PDB file of C-alpha atoms and ligand atoms in Angstrom:
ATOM      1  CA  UNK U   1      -3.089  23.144  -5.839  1.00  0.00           C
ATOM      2  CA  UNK U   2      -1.901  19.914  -6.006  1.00  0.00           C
ATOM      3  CA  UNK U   3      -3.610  16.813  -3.300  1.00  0.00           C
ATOM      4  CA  UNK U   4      -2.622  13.322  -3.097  1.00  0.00           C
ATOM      5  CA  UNK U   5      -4.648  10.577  -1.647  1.00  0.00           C
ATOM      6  CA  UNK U   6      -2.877   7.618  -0.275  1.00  0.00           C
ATOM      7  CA  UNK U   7      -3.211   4.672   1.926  1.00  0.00           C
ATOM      8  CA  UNK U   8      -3.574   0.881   1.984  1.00  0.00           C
ATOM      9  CA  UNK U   9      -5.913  -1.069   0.187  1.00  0.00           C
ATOM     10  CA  UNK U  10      -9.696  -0.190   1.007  1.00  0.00           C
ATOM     11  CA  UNK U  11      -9.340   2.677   2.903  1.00  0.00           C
ATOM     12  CA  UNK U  12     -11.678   4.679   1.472  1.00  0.00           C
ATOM     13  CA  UNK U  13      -9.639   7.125  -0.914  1.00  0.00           C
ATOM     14  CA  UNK U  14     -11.813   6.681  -4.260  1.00  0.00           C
ATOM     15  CA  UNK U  15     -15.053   7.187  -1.971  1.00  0.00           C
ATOM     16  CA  UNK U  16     -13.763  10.150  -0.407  1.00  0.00           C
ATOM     17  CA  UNK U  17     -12.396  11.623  -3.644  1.00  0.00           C
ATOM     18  CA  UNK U  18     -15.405  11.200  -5.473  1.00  0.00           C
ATOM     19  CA  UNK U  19     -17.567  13.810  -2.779  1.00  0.00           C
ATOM     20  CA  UNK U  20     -14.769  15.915  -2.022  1.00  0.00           C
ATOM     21  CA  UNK U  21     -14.463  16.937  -5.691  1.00  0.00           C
ATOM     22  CA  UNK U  22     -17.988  17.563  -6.318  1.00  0.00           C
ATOM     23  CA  UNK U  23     -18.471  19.725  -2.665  1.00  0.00           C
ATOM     24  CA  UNK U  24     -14.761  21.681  -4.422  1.00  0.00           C
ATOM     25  CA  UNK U  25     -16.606  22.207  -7.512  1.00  0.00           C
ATOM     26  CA  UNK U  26     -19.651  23.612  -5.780  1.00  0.00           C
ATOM     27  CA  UNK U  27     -17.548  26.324  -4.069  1.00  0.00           C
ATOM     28  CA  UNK U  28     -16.704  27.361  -7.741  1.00  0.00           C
ATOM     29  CA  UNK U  29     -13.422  25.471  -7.872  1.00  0.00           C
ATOM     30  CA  UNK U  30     -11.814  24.167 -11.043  1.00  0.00           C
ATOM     31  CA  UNK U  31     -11.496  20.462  -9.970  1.00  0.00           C
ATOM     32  CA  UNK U  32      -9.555  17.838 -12.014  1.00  0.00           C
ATOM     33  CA  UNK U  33      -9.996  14.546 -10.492  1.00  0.00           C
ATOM     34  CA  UNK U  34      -7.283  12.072 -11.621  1.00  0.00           C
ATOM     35  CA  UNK U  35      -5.783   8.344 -10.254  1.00  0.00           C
ATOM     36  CA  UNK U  36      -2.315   6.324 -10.682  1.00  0.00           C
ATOM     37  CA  UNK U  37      -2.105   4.051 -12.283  1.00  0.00           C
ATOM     38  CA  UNK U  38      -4.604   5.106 -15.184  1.00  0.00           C
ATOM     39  CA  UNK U  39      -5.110   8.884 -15.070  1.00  0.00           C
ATOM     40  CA  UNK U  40      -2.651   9.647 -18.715  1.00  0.00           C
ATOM     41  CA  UNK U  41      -3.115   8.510 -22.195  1.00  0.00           C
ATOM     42  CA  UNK U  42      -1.344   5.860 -22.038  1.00  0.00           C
ATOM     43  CA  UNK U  43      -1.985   4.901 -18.326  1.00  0.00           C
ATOM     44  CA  UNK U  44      -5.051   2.637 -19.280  1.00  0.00           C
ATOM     45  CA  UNK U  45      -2.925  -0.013 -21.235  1.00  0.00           C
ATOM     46  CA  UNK U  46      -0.126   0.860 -18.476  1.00  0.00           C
ATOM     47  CA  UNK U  47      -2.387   0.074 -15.612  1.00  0.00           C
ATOM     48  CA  UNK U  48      -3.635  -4.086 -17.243  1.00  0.00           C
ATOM     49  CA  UNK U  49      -0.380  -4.615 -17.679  1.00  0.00           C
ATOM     50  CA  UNK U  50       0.607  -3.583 -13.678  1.00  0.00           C
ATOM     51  CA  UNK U  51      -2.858  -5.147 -12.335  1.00  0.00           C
ATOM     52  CA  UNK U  52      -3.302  -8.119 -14.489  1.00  0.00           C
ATOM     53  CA  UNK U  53      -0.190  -9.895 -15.784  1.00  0.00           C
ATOM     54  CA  UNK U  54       0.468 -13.083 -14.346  1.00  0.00           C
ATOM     55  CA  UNK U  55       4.433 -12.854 -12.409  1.00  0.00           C
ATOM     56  CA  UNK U  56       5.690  -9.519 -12.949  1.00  0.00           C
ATOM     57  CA  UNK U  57       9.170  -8.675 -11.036  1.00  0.00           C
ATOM     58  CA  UNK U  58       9.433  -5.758  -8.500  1.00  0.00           C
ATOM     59  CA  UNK U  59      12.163  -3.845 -11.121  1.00  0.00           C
ATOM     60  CA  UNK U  60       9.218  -4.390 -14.191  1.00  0.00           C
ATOM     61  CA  UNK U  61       6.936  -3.435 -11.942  1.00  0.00           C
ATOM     62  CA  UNK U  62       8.493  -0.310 -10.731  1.00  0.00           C
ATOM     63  CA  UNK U  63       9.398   0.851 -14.393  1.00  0.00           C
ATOM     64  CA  UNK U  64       5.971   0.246 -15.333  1.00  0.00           C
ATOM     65  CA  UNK U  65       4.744   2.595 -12.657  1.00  0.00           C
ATOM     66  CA  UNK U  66       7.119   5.273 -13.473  1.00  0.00           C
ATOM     67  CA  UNK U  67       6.124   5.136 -16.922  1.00  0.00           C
ATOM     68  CA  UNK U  68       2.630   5.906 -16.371  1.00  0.00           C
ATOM     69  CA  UNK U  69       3.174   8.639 -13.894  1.00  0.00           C
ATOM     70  CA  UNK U  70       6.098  10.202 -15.854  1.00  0.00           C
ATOM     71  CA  UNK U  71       3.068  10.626 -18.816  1.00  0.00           C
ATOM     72  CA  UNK U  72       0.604  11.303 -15.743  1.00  0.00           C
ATOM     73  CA  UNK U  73       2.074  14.333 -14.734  1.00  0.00           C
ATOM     74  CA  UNK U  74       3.287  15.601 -17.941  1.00  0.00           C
ATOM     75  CA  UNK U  75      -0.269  15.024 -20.057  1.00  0.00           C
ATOM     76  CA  UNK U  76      -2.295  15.581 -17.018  1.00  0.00           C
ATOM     77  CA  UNK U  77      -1.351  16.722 -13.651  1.00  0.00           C
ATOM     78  CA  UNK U  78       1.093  19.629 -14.571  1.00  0.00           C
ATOM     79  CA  UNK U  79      -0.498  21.334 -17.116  1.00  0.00           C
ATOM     80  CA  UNK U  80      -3.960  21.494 -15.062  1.00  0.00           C
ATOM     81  CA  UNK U  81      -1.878  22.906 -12.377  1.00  0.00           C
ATOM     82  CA  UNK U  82      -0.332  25.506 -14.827  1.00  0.00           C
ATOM     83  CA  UNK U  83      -3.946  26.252 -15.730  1.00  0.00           C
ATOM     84  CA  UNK U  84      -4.369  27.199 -12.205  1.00  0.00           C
ATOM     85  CA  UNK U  85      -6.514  23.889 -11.576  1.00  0.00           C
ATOM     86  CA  UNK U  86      -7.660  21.993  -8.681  1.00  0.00           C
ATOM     87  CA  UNK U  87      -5.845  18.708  -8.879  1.00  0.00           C
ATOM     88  CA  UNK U  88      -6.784  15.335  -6.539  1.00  0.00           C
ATOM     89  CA  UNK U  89      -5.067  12.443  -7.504  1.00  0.00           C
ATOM     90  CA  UNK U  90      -6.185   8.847  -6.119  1.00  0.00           C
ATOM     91  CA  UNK U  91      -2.194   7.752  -5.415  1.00  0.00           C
ATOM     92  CA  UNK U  92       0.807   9.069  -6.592  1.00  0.00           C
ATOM     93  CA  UNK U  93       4.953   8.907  -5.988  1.00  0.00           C
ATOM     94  CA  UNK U  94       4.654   8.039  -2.582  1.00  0.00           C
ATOM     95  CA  UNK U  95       2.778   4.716  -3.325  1.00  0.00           C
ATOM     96  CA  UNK U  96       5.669   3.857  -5.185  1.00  0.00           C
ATOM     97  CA  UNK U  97       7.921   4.696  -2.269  1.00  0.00           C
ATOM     98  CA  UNK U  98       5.439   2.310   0.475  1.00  0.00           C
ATOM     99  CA  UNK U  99       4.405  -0.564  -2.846  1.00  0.00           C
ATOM    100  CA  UNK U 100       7.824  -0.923  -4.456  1.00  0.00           C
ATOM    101  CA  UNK U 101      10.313   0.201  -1.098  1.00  0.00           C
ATOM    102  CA  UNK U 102       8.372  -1.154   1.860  1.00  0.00           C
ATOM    103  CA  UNK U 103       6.524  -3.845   0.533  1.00  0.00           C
ATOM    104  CA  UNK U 104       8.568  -5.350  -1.947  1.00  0.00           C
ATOM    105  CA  UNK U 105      12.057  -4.221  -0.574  1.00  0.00           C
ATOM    106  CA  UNK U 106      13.740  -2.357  -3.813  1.00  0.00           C
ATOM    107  CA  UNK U 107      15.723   0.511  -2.613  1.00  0.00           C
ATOM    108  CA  UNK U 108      14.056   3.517  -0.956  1.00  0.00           C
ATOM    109  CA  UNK U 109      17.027   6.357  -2.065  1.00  0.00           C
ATOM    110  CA  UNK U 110      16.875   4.929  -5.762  1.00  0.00           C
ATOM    111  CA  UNK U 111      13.220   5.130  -5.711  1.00  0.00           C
ATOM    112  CA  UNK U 112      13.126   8.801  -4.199  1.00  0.00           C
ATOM    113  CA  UNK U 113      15.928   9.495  -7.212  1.00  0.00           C
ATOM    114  CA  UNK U 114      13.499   7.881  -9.686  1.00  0.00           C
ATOM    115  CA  UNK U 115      10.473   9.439  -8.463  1.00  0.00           C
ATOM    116  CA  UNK U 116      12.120  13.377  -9.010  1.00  0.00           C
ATOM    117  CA  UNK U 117      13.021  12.027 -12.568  1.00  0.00           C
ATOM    118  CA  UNK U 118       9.427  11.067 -13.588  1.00  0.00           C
ATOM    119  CA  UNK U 119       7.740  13.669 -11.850  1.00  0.00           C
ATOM    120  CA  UNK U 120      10.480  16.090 -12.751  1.00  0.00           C
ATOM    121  CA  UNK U 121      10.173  17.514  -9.126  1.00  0.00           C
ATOM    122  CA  UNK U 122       6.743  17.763  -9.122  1.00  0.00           C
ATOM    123  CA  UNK U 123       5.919  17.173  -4.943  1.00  0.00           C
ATOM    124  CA  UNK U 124       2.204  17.693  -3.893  1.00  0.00           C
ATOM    125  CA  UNK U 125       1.208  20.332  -1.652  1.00  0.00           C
ATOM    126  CA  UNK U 126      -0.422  18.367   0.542  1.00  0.00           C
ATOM    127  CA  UNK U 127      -1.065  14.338   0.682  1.00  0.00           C
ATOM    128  CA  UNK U 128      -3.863  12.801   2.827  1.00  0.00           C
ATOM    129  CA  UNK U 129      -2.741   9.278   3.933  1.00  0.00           C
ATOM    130  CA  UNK U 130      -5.851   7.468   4.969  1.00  0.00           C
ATOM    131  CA  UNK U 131      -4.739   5.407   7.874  1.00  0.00           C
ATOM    132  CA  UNK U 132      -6.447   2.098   8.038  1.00  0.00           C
ATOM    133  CA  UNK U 133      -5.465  -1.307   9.599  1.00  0.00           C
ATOM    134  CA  UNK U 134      -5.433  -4.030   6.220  1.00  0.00           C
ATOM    135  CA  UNK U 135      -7.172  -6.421   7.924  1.00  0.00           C
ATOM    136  CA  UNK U 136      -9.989  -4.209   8.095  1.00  0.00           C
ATOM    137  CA  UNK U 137      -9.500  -2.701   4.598  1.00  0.00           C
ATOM    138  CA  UNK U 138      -9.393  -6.375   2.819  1.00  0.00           C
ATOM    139  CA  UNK U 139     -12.484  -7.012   4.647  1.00  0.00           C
ATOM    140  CA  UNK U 140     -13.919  -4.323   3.329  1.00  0.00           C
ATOM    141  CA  UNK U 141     -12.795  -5.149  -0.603  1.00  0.00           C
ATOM    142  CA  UNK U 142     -13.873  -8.990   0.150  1.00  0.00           C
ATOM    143  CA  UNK U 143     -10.982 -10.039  -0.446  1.00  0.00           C
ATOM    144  CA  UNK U 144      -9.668 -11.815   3.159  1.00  0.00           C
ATOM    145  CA  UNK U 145      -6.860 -14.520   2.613  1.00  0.00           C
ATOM    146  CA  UNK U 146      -9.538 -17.521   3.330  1.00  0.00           C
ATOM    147  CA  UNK U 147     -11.777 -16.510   1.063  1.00  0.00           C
ATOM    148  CA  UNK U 148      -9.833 -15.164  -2.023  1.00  0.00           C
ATOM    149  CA  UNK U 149     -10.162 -17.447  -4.257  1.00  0.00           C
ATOM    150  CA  UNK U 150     -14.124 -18.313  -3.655  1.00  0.00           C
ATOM    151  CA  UNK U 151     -16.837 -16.993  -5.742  1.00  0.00           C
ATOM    152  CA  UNK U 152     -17.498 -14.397  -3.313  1.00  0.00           C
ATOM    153  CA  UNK U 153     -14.370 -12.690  -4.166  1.00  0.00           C
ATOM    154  CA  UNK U 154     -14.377 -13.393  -7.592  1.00  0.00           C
ATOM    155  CA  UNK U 155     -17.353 -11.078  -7.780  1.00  0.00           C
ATOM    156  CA  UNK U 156     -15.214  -7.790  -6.962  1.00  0.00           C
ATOM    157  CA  UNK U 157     -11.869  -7.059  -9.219  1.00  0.00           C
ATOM    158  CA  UNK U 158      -9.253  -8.349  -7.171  1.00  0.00           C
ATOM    159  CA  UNK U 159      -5.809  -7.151  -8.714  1.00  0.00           C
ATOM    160  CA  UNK U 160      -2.393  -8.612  -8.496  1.00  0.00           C
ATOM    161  CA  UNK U 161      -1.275  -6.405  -5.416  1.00  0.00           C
ATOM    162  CA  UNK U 162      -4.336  -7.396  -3.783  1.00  0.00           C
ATOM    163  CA  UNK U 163      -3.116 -10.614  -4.051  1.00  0.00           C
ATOM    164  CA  UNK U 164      -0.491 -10.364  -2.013  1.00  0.00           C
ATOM    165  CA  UNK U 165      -0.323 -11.636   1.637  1.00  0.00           C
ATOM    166  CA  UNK U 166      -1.426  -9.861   4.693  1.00  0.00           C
ATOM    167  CA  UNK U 167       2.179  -9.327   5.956  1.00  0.00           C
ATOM    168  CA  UNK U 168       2.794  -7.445   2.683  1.00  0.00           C
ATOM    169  CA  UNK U 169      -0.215  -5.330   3.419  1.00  0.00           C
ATOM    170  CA  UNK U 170       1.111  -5.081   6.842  1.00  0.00           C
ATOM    171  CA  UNK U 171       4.546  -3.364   5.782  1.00  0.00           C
ATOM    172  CA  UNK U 172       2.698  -0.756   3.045  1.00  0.00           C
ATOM    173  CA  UNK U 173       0.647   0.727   6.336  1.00  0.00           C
ATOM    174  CA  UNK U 174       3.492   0.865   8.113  1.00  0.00           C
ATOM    175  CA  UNK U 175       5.694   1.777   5.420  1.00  0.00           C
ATOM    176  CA  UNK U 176       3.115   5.199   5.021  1.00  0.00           C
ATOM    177  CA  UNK U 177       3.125   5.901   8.536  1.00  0.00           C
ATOM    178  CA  UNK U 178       6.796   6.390   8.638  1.00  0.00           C
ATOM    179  CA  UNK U 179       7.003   8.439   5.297  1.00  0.00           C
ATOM    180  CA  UNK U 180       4.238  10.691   6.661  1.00  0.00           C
ATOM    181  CA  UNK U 181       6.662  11.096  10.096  1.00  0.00           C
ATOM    182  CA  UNK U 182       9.299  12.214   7.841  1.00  0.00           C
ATOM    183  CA  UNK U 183       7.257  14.810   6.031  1.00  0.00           C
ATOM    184  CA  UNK U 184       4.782  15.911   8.697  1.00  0.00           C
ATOM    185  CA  UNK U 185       4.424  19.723   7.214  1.00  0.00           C
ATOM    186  CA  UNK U 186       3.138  17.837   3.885  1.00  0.00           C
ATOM    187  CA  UNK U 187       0.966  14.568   5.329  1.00  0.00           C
ATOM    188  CA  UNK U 188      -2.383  14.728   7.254  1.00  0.00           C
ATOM    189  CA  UNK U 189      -3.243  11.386   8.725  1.00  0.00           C
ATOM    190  CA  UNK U 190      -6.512  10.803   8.521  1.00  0.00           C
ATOM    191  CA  UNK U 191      -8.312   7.844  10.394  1.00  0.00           C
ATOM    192  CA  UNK U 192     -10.141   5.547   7.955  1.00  0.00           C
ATOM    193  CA  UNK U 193     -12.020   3.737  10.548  1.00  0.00           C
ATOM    194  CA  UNK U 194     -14.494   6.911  10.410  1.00  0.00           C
ATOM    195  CA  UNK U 195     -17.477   6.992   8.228  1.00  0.00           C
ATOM    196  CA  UNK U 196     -17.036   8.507   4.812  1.00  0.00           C
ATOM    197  CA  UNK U 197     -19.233  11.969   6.110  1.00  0.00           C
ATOM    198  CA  UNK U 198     -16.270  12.383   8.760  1.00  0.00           C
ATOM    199  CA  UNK U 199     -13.441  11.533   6.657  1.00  0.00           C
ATOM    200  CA  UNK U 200     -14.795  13.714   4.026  1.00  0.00           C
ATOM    201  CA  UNK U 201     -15.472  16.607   6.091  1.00  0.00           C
ATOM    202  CA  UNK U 202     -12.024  16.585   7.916  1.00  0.00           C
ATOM    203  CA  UNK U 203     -10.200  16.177   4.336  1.00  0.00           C
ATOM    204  CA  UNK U 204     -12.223  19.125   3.324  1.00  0.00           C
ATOM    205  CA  UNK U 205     -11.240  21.172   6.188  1.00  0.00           C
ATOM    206  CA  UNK U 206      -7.924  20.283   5.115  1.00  0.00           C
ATOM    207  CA  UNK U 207      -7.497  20.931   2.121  1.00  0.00           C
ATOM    208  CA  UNK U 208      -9.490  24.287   2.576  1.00  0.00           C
ATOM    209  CA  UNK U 209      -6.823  25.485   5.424  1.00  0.00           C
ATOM    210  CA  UNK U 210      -3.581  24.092   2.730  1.00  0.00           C
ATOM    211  CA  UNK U 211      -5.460  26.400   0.409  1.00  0.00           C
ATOM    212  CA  UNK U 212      -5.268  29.212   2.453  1.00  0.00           C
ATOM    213  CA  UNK U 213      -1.856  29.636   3.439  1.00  0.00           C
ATOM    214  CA  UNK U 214      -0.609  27.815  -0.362  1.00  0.00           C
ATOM    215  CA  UNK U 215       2.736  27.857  -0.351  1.00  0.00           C
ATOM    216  CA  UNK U 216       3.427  25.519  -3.681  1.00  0.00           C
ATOM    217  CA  UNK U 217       6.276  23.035  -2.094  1.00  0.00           C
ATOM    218  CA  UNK U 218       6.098  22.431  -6.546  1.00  0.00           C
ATOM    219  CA  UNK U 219       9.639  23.155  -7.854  1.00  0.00           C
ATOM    220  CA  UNK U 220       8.858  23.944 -11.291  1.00  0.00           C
TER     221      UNK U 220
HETATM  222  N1  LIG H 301       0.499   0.877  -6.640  1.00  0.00           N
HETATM  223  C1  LIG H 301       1.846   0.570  -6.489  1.00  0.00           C
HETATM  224  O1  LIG H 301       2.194  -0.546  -6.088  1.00  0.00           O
HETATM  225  N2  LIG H 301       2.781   1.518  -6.794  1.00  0.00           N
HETATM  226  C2  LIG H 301       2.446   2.743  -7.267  1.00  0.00           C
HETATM  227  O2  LIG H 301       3.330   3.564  -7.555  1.00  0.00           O
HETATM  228  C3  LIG H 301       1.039   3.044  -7.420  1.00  0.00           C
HETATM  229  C4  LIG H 301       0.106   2.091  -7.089  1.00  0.00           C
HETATM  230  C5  LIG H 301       0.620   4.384  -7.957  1.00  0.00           C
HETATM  231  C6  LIG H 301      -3.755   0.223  -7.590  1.00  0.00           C
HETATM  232  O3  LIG H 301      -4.959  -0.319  -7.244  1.00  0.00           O
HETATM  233  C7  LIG H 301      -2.683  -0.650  -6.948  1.00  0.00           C
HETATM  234  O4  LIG H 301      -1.414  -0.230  -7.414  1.00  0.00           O
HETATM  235  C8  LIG H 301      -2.676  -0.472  -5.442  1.00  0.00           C
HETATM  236  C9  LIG H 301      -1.331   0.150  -5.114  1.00  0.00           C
HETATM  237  C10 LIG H 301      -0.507  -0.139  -6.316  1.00  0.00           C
HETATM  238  N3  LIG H 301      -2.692  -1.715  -4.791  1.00  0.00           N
HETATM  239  N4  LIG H 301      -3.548  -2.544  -4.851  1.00  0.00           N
HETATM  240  N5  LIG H 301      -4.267  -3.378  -4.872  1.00  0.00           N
HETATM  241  P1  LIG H 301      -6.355   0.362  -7.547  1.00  0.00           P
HETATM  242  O5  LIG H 301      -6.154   1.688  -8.202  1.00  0.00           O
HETATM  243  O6  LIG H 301      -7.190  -0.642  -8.267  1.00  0.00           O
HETATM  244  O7  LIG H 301      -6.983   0.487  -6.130  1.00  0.00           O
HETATM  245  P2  LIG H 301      -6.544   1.244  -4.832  1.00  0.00           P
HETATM  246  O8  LIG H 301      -5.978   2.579  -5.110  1.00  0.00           O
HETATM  247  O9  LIG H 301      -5.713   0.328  -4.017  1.00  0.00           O
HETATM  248  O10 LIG H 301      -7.946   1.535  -4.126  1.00  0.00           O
HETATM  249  P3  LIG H 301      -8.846   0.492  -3.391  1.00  0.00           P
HETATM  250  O11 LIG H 301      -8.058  -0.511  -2.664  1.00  0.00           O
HETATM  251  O12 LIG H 301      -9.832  -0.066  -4.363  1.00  0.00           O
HETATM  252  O13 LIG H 301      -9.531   1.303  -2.245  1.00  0.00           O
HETATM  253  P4  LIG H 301      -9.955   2.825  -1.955  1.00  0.00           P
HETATM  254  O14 LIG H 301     -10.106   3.636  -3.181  1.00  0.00           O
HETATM  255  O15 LIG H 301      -9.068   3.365  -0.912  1.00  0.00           O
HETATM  256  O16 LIG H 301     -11.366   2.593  -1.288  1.00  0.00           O
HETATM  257  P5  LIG H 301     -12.875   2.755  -1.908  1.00  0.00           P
HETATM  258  O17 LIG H 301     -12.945   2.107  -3.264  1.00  0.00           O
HETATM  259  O18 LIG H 301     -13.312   4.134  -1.762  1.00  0.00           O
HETATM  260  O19 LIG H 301     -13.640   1.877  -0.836  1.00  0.00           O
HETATM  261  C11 LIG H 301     -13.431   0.497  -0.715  1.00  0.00           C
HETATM  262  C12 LIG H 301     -14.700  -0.159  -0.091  1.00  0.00           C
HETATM  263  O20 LIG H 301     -14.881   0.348   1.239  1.00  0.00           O
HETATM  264  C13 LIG H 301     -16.005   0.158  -0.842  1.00  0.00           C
HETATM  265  O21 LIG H 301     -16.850  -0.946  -0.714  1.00  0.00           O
HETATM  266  C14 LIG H 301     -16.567   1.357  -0.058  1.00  0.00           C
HETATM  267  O22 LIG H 301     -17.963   1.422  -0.148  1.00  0.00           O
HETATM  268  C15 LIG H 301     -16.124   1.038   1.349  1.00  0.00           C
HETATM  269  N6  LIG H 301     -15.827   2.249   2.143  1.00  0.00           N
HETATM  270  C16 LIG H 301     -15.296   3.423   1.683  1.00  0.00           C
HETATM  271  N7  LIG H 301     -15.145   4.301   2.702  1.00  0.00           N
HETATM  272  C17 LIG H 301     -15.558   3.661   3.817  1.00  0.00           C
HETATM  273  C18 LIG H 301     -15.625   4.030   5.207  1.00  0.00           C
HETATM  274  N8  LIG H 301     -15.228   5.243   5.624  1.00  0.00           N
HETATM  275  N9  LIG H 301     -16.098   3.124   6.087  1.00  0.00           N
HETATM  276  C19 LIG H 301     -16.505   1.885   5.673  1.00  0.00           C
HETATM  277  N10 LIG H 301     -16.466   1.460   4.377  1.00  0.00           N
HETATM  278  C20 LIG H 301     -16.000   2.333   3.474  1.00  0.00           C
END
């Protein structure tokens, strides 16, 4: 079974991810716990580029993200799935879709087209968006407009998409709200203002009820 995680910055995925997998793996699950960018081969080099370089445009960008997902899913995600694995992956196509579409404005059909070609159809059977006003989730990474460039926030990583102005963080939570409207039967909204026992337990107890009645939405 394959589970996305997605959301705005600092909502809490990573945190969550990390507990879910190890209470999955206690009930004798085969987890694999992965994250884009980063999770293939050649996704560490792929993800500096992305979160360092200086001025990157939104169509380098884009390609860049494809890249890494398009040897994501074909080093990692699909053949742990083929091995009957567990699979939780910290963001994945529809990042692209909120990131590139929303936020920066590139076309949202294109994008759709492009994600089918890297992921060769590959859709997740179920995506948790975790639902978190930005202000709140900067706050929470340190890394508030008035302060990003003091020493406090040098002290955390703060990547080039962090960077970017609240608005911008503003239209990606949005922008996931209305993708999870279109998809309902694949989204669960979770909301991130709970502590990280709640959010865990309710992703748990949804994930364990997808599991039940799996019926792979995967086309391959
Ligand atoms: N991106 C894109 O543009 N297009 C794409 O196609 C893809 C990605 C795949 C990757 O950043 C960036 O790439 C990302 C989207 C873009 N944008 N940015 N920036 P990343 O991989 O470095 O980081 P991220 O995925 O954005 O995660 P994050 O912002 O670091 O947050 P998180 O994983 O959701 O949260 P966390 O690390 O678990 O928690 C953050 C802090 O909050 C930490 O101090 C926790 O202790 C605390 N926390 C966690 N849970 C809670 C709760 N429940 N309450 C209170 N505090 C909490």
């Amino acid at each position: 079974m394959f589970v996305t995680f997605e959301g705005p910055e600092g909502a809490g995925k990573s945190t969550a991810i990390r507990a879910i997998s190890a209470q999955l793996t206690e009930r004798g699950l085969d987890v694999v716990t992965t994250r884009e960018p980063g999770g293939g081969p050649l996704g560490q080099r792929i993800r500096q580029m992305l979160l360092e370089e200086g001025s990157v445009s939104p169509e380098t960008e884009l390609l860049l993200f494809l890249a890494d997902r398009a040897n994501h899913v074909e080093t990692i995600i699909q053949p742990a799935l083929d091995a009957g694995k567990f699979v939780l992956c910290d963001r994945h196509a529809d990042s692209t879709i909120v990131y590139q579409g929303y936020g920066r404005g590139l076309d949202l059909e294109f994008l759709k087209a492009a994600n089918r070609f890297a992921t060769k159809g590959l859709v997740p059977d179920l995506t948790l968006l975790f639902d978190l006003d930005p202000k709140i989730g900067l706050d929470r990474l340190n890394i508030v407009e008035k302060n990003l460039f003091d020493t406090e926030a040098k002290r955390r990583d703060v990547n080039r998409l962090d960077r970017e102005p609240l608005e911008f963080h503003q239209k990606v939570r949005n922008g996931f709200l209305t993708i999870s409207r279109e998809e309902p039967e694949r989204f669960v909204i979770l909301d991130a203002e709970k502590t990280p026992e709640q959010l865990v337990e309710e992703a748990l107890t949804a994930i364990l009820a997808r599991q039940k009645g799996h019926t792979s939405l995967n086309t391959r």
